[in-house]
mmCIF file of C-alpha atoms in Angstrom:
data_model
loop_
_atom_site.group_PDB
_atom_site.id
_atom_site.type_symbol
_atom_site.label_atom_id
_atom_site.label_comp_id
_atom_site.label_asym_id
_atom_site.label_seq_id
_atom_site.Cartn_x
_atom_site.Cartn_y
_atom_site.Cartn_z
ATOM 1 C CA MET A 1 155.389 129.070 -71.600
ATOM 2 C CA GLU A 2 159.128 128.838 -70.975
ATOM 3 C CA CYS A 3 160.404 127.743 -67.598
ATOM 4 C CA GLU A 4 162.514 130.723 -66.573
ATOM 5 C CA ALA A 5 163.470 129.054 -63.300
ATOM 6 C CA CYS A 6 164.836 125.931 -64.995
ATOM 7 C CA PRO A 7 168.618 125.648 -65.437
ATOM 8 C CA GLN A 8 169.605 125.348 -69.087
ATOM 9 C CA ARG A 9 171.845 122.454 -70.100
ATOM 10 C CA PRO A 10 173.294 121.307 -73.430
ATOM 11 C CA PRO A 11 171.025 118.854 -75.265
ATOM 12 C CA SER A 12 171.679 115.130 -75.228
ATOM 13 C CA ALA A 13 170.437 112.697 -77.861
ATOM 14 C CA PRO A 14 167.321 113.779 -79.762
ATOM 15 C CA THR A 15 163.894 113.431 -78.208
ATOM 16 C CA PRO A 16 162.420 109.964 -78.916
ATOM 17 C CA ARG A 17 159.069 110.107 -80.672
ATOM 18 C CA TRP A 18 155.971 108.101 -81.454
ATOM 19 C CA PRO A 19 155.204 107.277 -85.105
ATOM 20 C CA ASP A 20 152.786 110.223 -85.182
ATOM 21 C CA GLY A 21 155.621 112.561 -84.171
ATOM 22 C CA HIS A 22 154.779 113.576 -80.611
ATOM 23 C CA PRO A 23 157.364 112.941 -77.876
ATOM 24 C CA LEU A 24 157.727 109.571 -76.174
ATOM 25 C CA LEU A 25 157.846 110.296 -72.443
ATOM 26 C CA SER A 26 159.113 106.839 -71.438
ATOM 27 C CA ALA A 27 161.943 104.543 -72.551
ATOM 28 C CA PRO A 28 162.057 103.584 -76.243
ATOM 29 C CA PRO A 29 161.276 99.929 -77.053
ATOM 30 C CA GLY A 30 164.015 97.603 -75.847
ATOM 31 C CA GLN A 31 165.377 100.074 -73.287
ATOM 32 C CA ILE A 32 164.713 100.667 -69.598
ATOM 33 C CA GLY A 33 165.086 103.661 -67.301
ATOM 34 C CA TYR A 34 163.112 106.128 -65.213
ATOM 35 C CA TRP A 35 162.847 109.823 -64.444
ATOM 36 C CA ASP A 36 164.900 110.771 -61.393
ATOM 37 C CA SER A 37 164.610 114.299 -60.010
ATOM 38 C CA GLY A 38 167.147 113.628 -57.279
ATOM 39 C CA THR A 39 166.691 114.922 -53.754
ATOM 40 C CA GLY A 40 165.019 118.251 -54.332
ATOM 41 C CA SER A 41 164.918 121.536 -56.165
ATOM 42 C CA LEU A 42 166.966 121.859 -59.337
ATOM 43 C CA THR A 43 166.860 125.653 -59.397
ATOM 44 C CA GLY A 44 169.926 126.269 -57.291
ATOM 45 C CA LYS A 45 169.081 129.753 -56.037
ATOM 46 C CA ARG A 46 165.408 129.119 -55.241
ATOM 47 C CA GLY A 47 164.432 127.789 -51.853
ATOM 48 C CA ASN A 48 160.950 126.571 -52.757
ATOM 49 C CA ASN A 49 160.387 122.944 -53.544
ATOM 50 C CA LEU A 50 158.020 124.263 -56.182
ATOM 51 C CA PRO A 51 160.592 126.561 -57.809
ATOM 52 C CA THR A 52 158.595 129.630 -58.764
ATOM 53 C CA ASN A 53 159.715 132.596 -60.809
ATOM 54 C CA MET A 54 159.524 134.589 -57.586
ATOM 55 C CA GLU A 55 160.916 134.459 -54.088
ATOM 56 C CA THR A 56 158.902 132.695 -51.388
ATOM 57 C CA SER A 57 157.985 136.091 -49.952
ATOM 58 C CA GLU A 58 156.296 136.941 -53.262
ATOM 59 C CA VAL A 59 154.025 133.880 -53.396
ATOM 60 C CA PRO A 60 150.482 135.366 -53.385
ATOM 61 C CA PHE A 61 149.201 133.757 -50.191
ATOM 62 C CA GLN A 62 145.824 134.461 -48.679
ATOM 63 C CA PRO A 63 146.508 135.582 -45.072
ATOM 64 C CA TRP A 64 145.457 132.269 -43.482
ATOM 65 C CA ALA A 65 147.545 130.283 -45.989
ATOM 66 C CA LYS A 66 150.638 132.373 -45.292
ATOM 67 C CA ALA A 67 150.194 131.854 -41.550
ATOM 68 C CA LEU A 68 149.840 128.093 -42.005
ATOM 69 C CA TYR A 69 152.871 127.933 -44.301
ATOM 70 C CA GLU A 70 154.965 129.830 -41.746
ATOM 71 C CA GLU A 71 153.763 127.516 -38.977
ATOM 72 C CA ARG A 72 154.853 124.502 -41.019
ATOM 73 C CA GLN A 73 158.300 126.045 -41.380
ATOM 74 C CA ARG A 74 158.571 126.778 -37.650
ATOM 75 C CA THR A 75 157.667 123.194 -36.765
ATOM 76 C CA GLN A 76 160.114 121.791 -39.324
ATOM 77 C CA SER A 77 157.359 120.071 -41.307
ATOM 78 C CA LYS A 78 156.636 117.620 -38.497
ATOM 79 C CA ASN A 79 153.037 117.229 -39.703
ATOM 80 C CA ASP A 80 153.920 116.427 -43.320
ATOM 81 C CA PRO A 81 151.437 113.672 -44.304
ATOM 82 C CA HIS A 82 153.900 112.201 -46.819
ATOM 83 C CA ALA A 83 156.238 111.220 -43.974
ATOM 84 C CA ARG A 84 153.369 109.084 -42.708
ATOM 85 C CA CYS A 85 152.883 107.419 -46.089
ATOM 86 C CA ALA A 86 150.199 109.645 -47.613
ATOM 87 C CA ALA A 87 150.276 109.876 -51.405
ATOM 88 C CA PRO A 88 152.283 112.747 -52.983
ATOM 89 C CA GLY A 89 149.578 114.566 -54.951
ATOM 90 C CA GLY A 90 150.175 117.370 -57.419
ATOM 91 C CA PRO A 91 153.692 118.588 -58.275
ATOM 92 C CA ARG A 92 155.180 116.582 -55.430
ATOM 93 C CA GLN A 93 154.690 113.417 -57.483
ATOM 94 C CA PHE A 94 157.309 114.851 -59.856
ATOM 95 C CA HIS A 95 159.619 115.917 -57.041
ATOM 96 C CA THR A 96 160.691 112.634 -55.534
ATOM 97 C CA PRO A 97 164.057 110.943 -54.917
ATOM 98 C CA PHE A 98 162.477 107.583 -55.782
ATOM 99 C CA GLY A 99 161.817 108.210 -59.459
ATOM 100 C CA LEU A 100 158.776 108.097 -61.694
ATOM 101 C CA LEU A 101 157.637 106.671 -65.019
ATOM 102 C CA ILE A 102 155.236 108.084 -67.594
ATOM 103 C CA TYR A 103 153.508 105.609 -69.899
ATOM 104 C CA GLU A 104 151.187 106.618 -72.719
ATOM 105 C CA LEU A 105 148.626 104.006 -73.756
ATOM 106 C CA PRO A 106 147.356 105.140 -77.188
ATOM 107 C CA GLU A 107 144.824 102.334 -77.511
ATOM 108 C CA ALA A 108 143.249 103.347 -74.179
ATOM 109 C CA LYS A 109 143.688 107.106 -74.794
ATOM 110 C CA ARG A 110 145.287 107.738 -71.444
ATOM 111 C CA VAL A 111 148.623 108.323 -69.729
ATOM 112 C CA LEU A 112 149.781 106.578 -66.551
ATOM 113 C CA ILE A 113 152.171 108.370 -64.187
ATOM 114 C CA LEU A 114 153.787 105.881 -61.803
ATOM 115 C CA SER A 115 155.584 106.885 -58.589
ATOM 116 C CA GLY A 116 158.517 104.721 -57.563
ATOM 117 C CA GLY A 117 158.510 105.357 -53.825
ATOM 118 C CA GLY A 118 156.241 105.985 -50.886
ATOM 119 C CA VAL A 119 152.935 104.260 -51.485
ATOM 120 C CA ARG A 120 153.726 103.350 -55.129
ATOM 121 C CA THR A 121 150.927 105.482 -56.542
ATOM 122 C CA TRP A 122 149.712 105.557 -60.113
ATOM 123 C CA ARG A 123 147.831 108.437 -61.655
ATOM 124 C CA VAL A 124 145.570 108.247 -64.702
ATOM 125 C CA VAL A 125 145.405 111.125 -67.193
ATOM 126 C CA TYR A 126 142.526 110.719 -69.657
ATOM 127 C CA LEU A 127 143.198 111.797 -73.255
ATOM 128 C CA ASP A 128 139.829 110.740 -74.695
ATOM 129 C CA GLY A 129 138.219 114.174 -74.579
ATOM 130 C CA ARG A 130 136.122 113.584 -71.470
ATOM 131 C CA SER A 131 135.285 116.382 -69.043
ATOM 132 C CA HIS A 132 135.808 116.440 -65.293
ATOM 133 C CA PRO A 133 133.010 114.954 -63.164
ATOM 134 C CA GLN A 134 130.688 117.529 -61.661
ATOM 135 C CA GLY A 135 129.021 117.898 -58.268
ATOM 136 C CA ASP A 136 128.805 114.787 -56.119
ATOM 137 C CA ALA A 137 130.345 112.711 -58.922
ATOM 138 C CA LEU A 138 133.693 114.405 -58.235
ATOM 139 C CA ASN A 139 135.104 112.550 -55.254
ATOM 140 C CA PRO A 140 138.104 114.511 -53.868
ATOM 141 C CA GLY A 141 141.293 112.462 -53.645
ATOM 142 C CA PHE A 142 145.063 112.708 -53.242
ATOM 143 C CA LEU A 143 145.705 112.677 -57.002
ATOM 144 C CA GLY A 144 142.582 114.439 -58.245
ATOM 145 C CA HIS A 145 140.882 113.875 -61.603
ATOM 146 C CA SER A 146 143.122 114.570 -64.600
ATOM 147 C CA VAL A 147 142.355 115.141 -68.278
ATOM 148 C CA GLY A 148 144.967 116.022 -70.850
ATOM 149 C CA HIS A 149 145.783 116.861 -74.440
ATOM 150 C CA TRP A 150 148.819 117.561 -76.579
ATOM 151 C CA GLU A 151 149.771 121.090 -77.611
ATOM 152 C CA GLY A 152 152.563 120.480 -80.083
ATOM 153 C CA ASP A 153 155.329 118.704 -78.136
ATOM 154 C CA THR A 154 153.821 119.518 -74.727
ATOM 155 C CA LEU A 155 151.422 117.334 -72.752
ATOM 156 C CA VAL A 156 148.999 119.655 -70.947
ATOM 157 C CA ILE A 157 147.231 118.149 -67.916
ATOM 158 C CA ASP A 158 144.242 119.779 -66.211
ATOM 159 C CA THR A 159 143.437 118.452 -62.720
ATOM 160 C CA ILE A 160 140.762 119.219 -60.137
ATOM 161 C CA GLY A 161 139.174 117.209 -57.334
ATOM 162 C CA PHE A 162 141.939 117.236 -54.729
ATOM 163 C CA ASN A 163 141.395 116.591 -51.050
ATOM 164 C CA GLU A 164 143.307 118.479 -48.335
ATOM 165 C CA LYS A 165 145.070 115.472 -46.789
ATOM 166 C CA PHE A 166 148.463 116.012 -48.421
ATOM 167 C CA TRP A 167 151.035 118.727 -49.158
ATOM 168 C CA PHE A 168 151.315 119.343 -52.885
ATOM 169 C CA VAL A 169 154.971 120.368 -52.457
ATOM 170 C CA ARG A 170 157.473 119.351 -49.808
ATOM 171 C CA ALA A 171 157.803 122.932 -48.554
ATOM 172 C CA GLY A 172 154.232 122.807 -47.273
ATOM 173 C CA PHE A 173 152.382 125.412 -49.319
ATOM 174 C CA PRO A 174 148.719 125.077 -48.276
ATOM 175 C CA HIS A 175 145.854 124.286 -50.627
ATOM 176 C CA THR A 176 142.117 123.632 -50.442
ATOM 177 C CA GLU A 177 139.662 121.461 -52.356
ATOM 178 C CA ALA A 178 139.352 124.391 -54.787
ATOM 179 C CA LEU A 179 142.863 123.670 -56.123
ATOM 180 C CA HIS A 180 142.948 123.654 -59.929
ATOM 181 C CA LEU A 181 146.287 122.489 -61.286
ATOM 182 C CA THR A 182 147.561 122.908 -64.846
ATOM 183 C CA GLU A 183 150.728 120.971 -65.650
ATOM 184 C CA ARG A 184 152.835 121.129 -68.808
ATOM 185 C CA ILE A 185 155.243 118.287 -69.544
ATOM 186 C CA SER A 186 157.720 118.216 -72.417
ATOM 187 C CA ARG A 187 160.896 116.345 -73.347
ATOM 188 C CA PRO A 188 163.316 118.781 -74.993
ATOM 189 C CA ASP A 189 165.954 116.067 -75.420
ATOM 190 C CA PHE A 190 166.409 112.398 -74.576
ATOM 191 C CA ASN A 191 167.726 112.927 -71.042
ATOM 192 C CA THR A 192 165.524 115.816 -69.915
ATOM 193 C CA LEU A 193 161.907 116.206 -68.857
ATOM 194 C CA LYS A 194 160.633 119.744 -68.354
ATOM 195 C CA TYR A 195 157.871 119.999 -65.759
ATOM 196 C CA GLU A 196 155.845 123.178 -65.238
ATOM 197 C CA ALA A 197 152.814 123.755 -63.036
ATOM 198 C CA THR A 198 150.326 126.566 -62.520
ATOM 199 C CA VAL A 199 148.567 126.612 -59.146
ATOM 200 C CA ASP A 200 145.100 128.181 -59.113
ATOM 201 C CA ASP A 201 143.411 128.010 -55.708
ATOM 202 C CA PRO A 202 141.503 131.227 -54.932
ATOM 203 C CA ARG A 203 140.786 130.112 -51.385
ATOM 204 C CA ALA A 204 144.513 129.848 -50.582
ATOM 205 C CA TYR A 205 146.124 132.335 -53.018
ATOM 206 C CA THR A 206 145.090 135.721 -54.347
ATOM 207 C CA ARG A 207 145.996 134.815 -57.942
ATOM 208 C CA PRO A 208 147.411 131.869 -59.923
ATOM 209 C CA TRP A 209 151.161 131.300 -59.771
ATOM 210 C CA SER A 210 153.583 129.031 -61.590
ATOM 211 C CA GLY A 211 156.863 127.190 -61.258
ATOM 212 C CA GLY A 212 158.877 124.458 -62.889
ATOM 213 C CA TRP A 213 162.001 122.342 -62.905
ATOM 214 C CA LEU A 214 163.955 119.846 -64.995
ATOM 215 C CA ILE A 215 163.953 116.108 -64.302
ATOM 216 C CA ASN A 216 166.791 113.810 -65.385
ATOM 217 C CA TRP A 217 166.503 110.494 -67.213
ATOM 218 C CA HIS A 218 168.179 107.617 -65.345
ATOM 219 C CA PRO A 219 168.961 104.992 -68.013
ATOM 220 C CA GLY A 220 169.563 101.274 -67.766
ATOM 221 C CA GLU A 221 167.769 100.553 -64.476
ATOM 222 C CA ASP A 222 164.251 99.934 -63.225
ATOM 223 C CA PHE A 223 162.723 101.172 -59.986
ATOM 224 C CA GLU A 224 163.970 99.593 -56.812
ATOM 225 C CA GLU A 225 161.180 98.283 -54.618
ATOM 226 C CA TYR A 226 160.323 100.701 -51.841
ATOM 227 C CA PHE A 227 157.178 100.955 -49.739
ATOM 228 C CA CYS A 228 156.761 103.694 -47.148
ATOM 229 C CA THR A 229 154.843 101.422 -44.790
ATOM 230 C CA ASP A 230 157.706 98.921 -44.627
ATOM 231 C CA ASN A 231 159.886 99.915 -41.667
ATOM 232 C CA ASN A 232 158.994 103.622 -41.822
ATOM 233 C CA ARG A 233 161.393 105.323 -39.404
ATOM 234 C CA ASP A 234 160.697 108.931 -40.360
ATOM 235 C CA ALA A 235 157.560 109.805 -38.425
ATOM 236 C CA GLU A 236 158.982 109.232 -34.941
ATOM 237 C CA HIS A 237 161.759 111.756 -35.639
ATOM 238 C CA LEU A 238 159.452 114.507 -36.937
ATOM 239 C CA VAL A 239 158.972 116.176 -33.578
ATOM 240 C CA GLY A 240 159.317 119.788 -34.695
ATOM 241 C CA ARG A 241 160.141 122.350 -32.082
#
């Protein structure tokens, strides 16, 4: 699936690869850097922080979800849990000004996705062929339960088991515990990560919908230390209207 909403840029150096040929999503040995998506949407003309291939008015909300989304816009996102140091679950983990890292651990058959800011979260994606837990064994959380596999040069991640204590994008699109997220991550060249997500939550939306954006590689530096709970000055200013 191509990301129609993503801006196209000339390629940089070739995509780094593992010995088996699939893309390396982190820095090559002996180098440092991190993925830095900047301060927000990379789509230019789209206003959503999950840049969809549609306008916000075309997002297939259930009536209650549309009303809640509009309320969040009217109150200027004053109740955004992330401003009070909740973890950025779902696509929002890839939409941060603080950077992220993706480490594949072949010997453990898993991928770690590390967030540089906020509460310094790490997310585990299992590549060992396991299934999602079922019933009471699935404990809803901020990051959900993720399993993945490679389709050619694309890492496909399937995640369920989310709680409702976070906003999965900064714009405040609602979701429920029925949220089923499919993410597709690829590295078309050295300096570019392509991130795409399909949101399937029949309690909040009438059909699945998708979006995506490009994330830039920031070479030569590691994360700076940042913890949301250390001198958090945001919450007191989120008074809405």
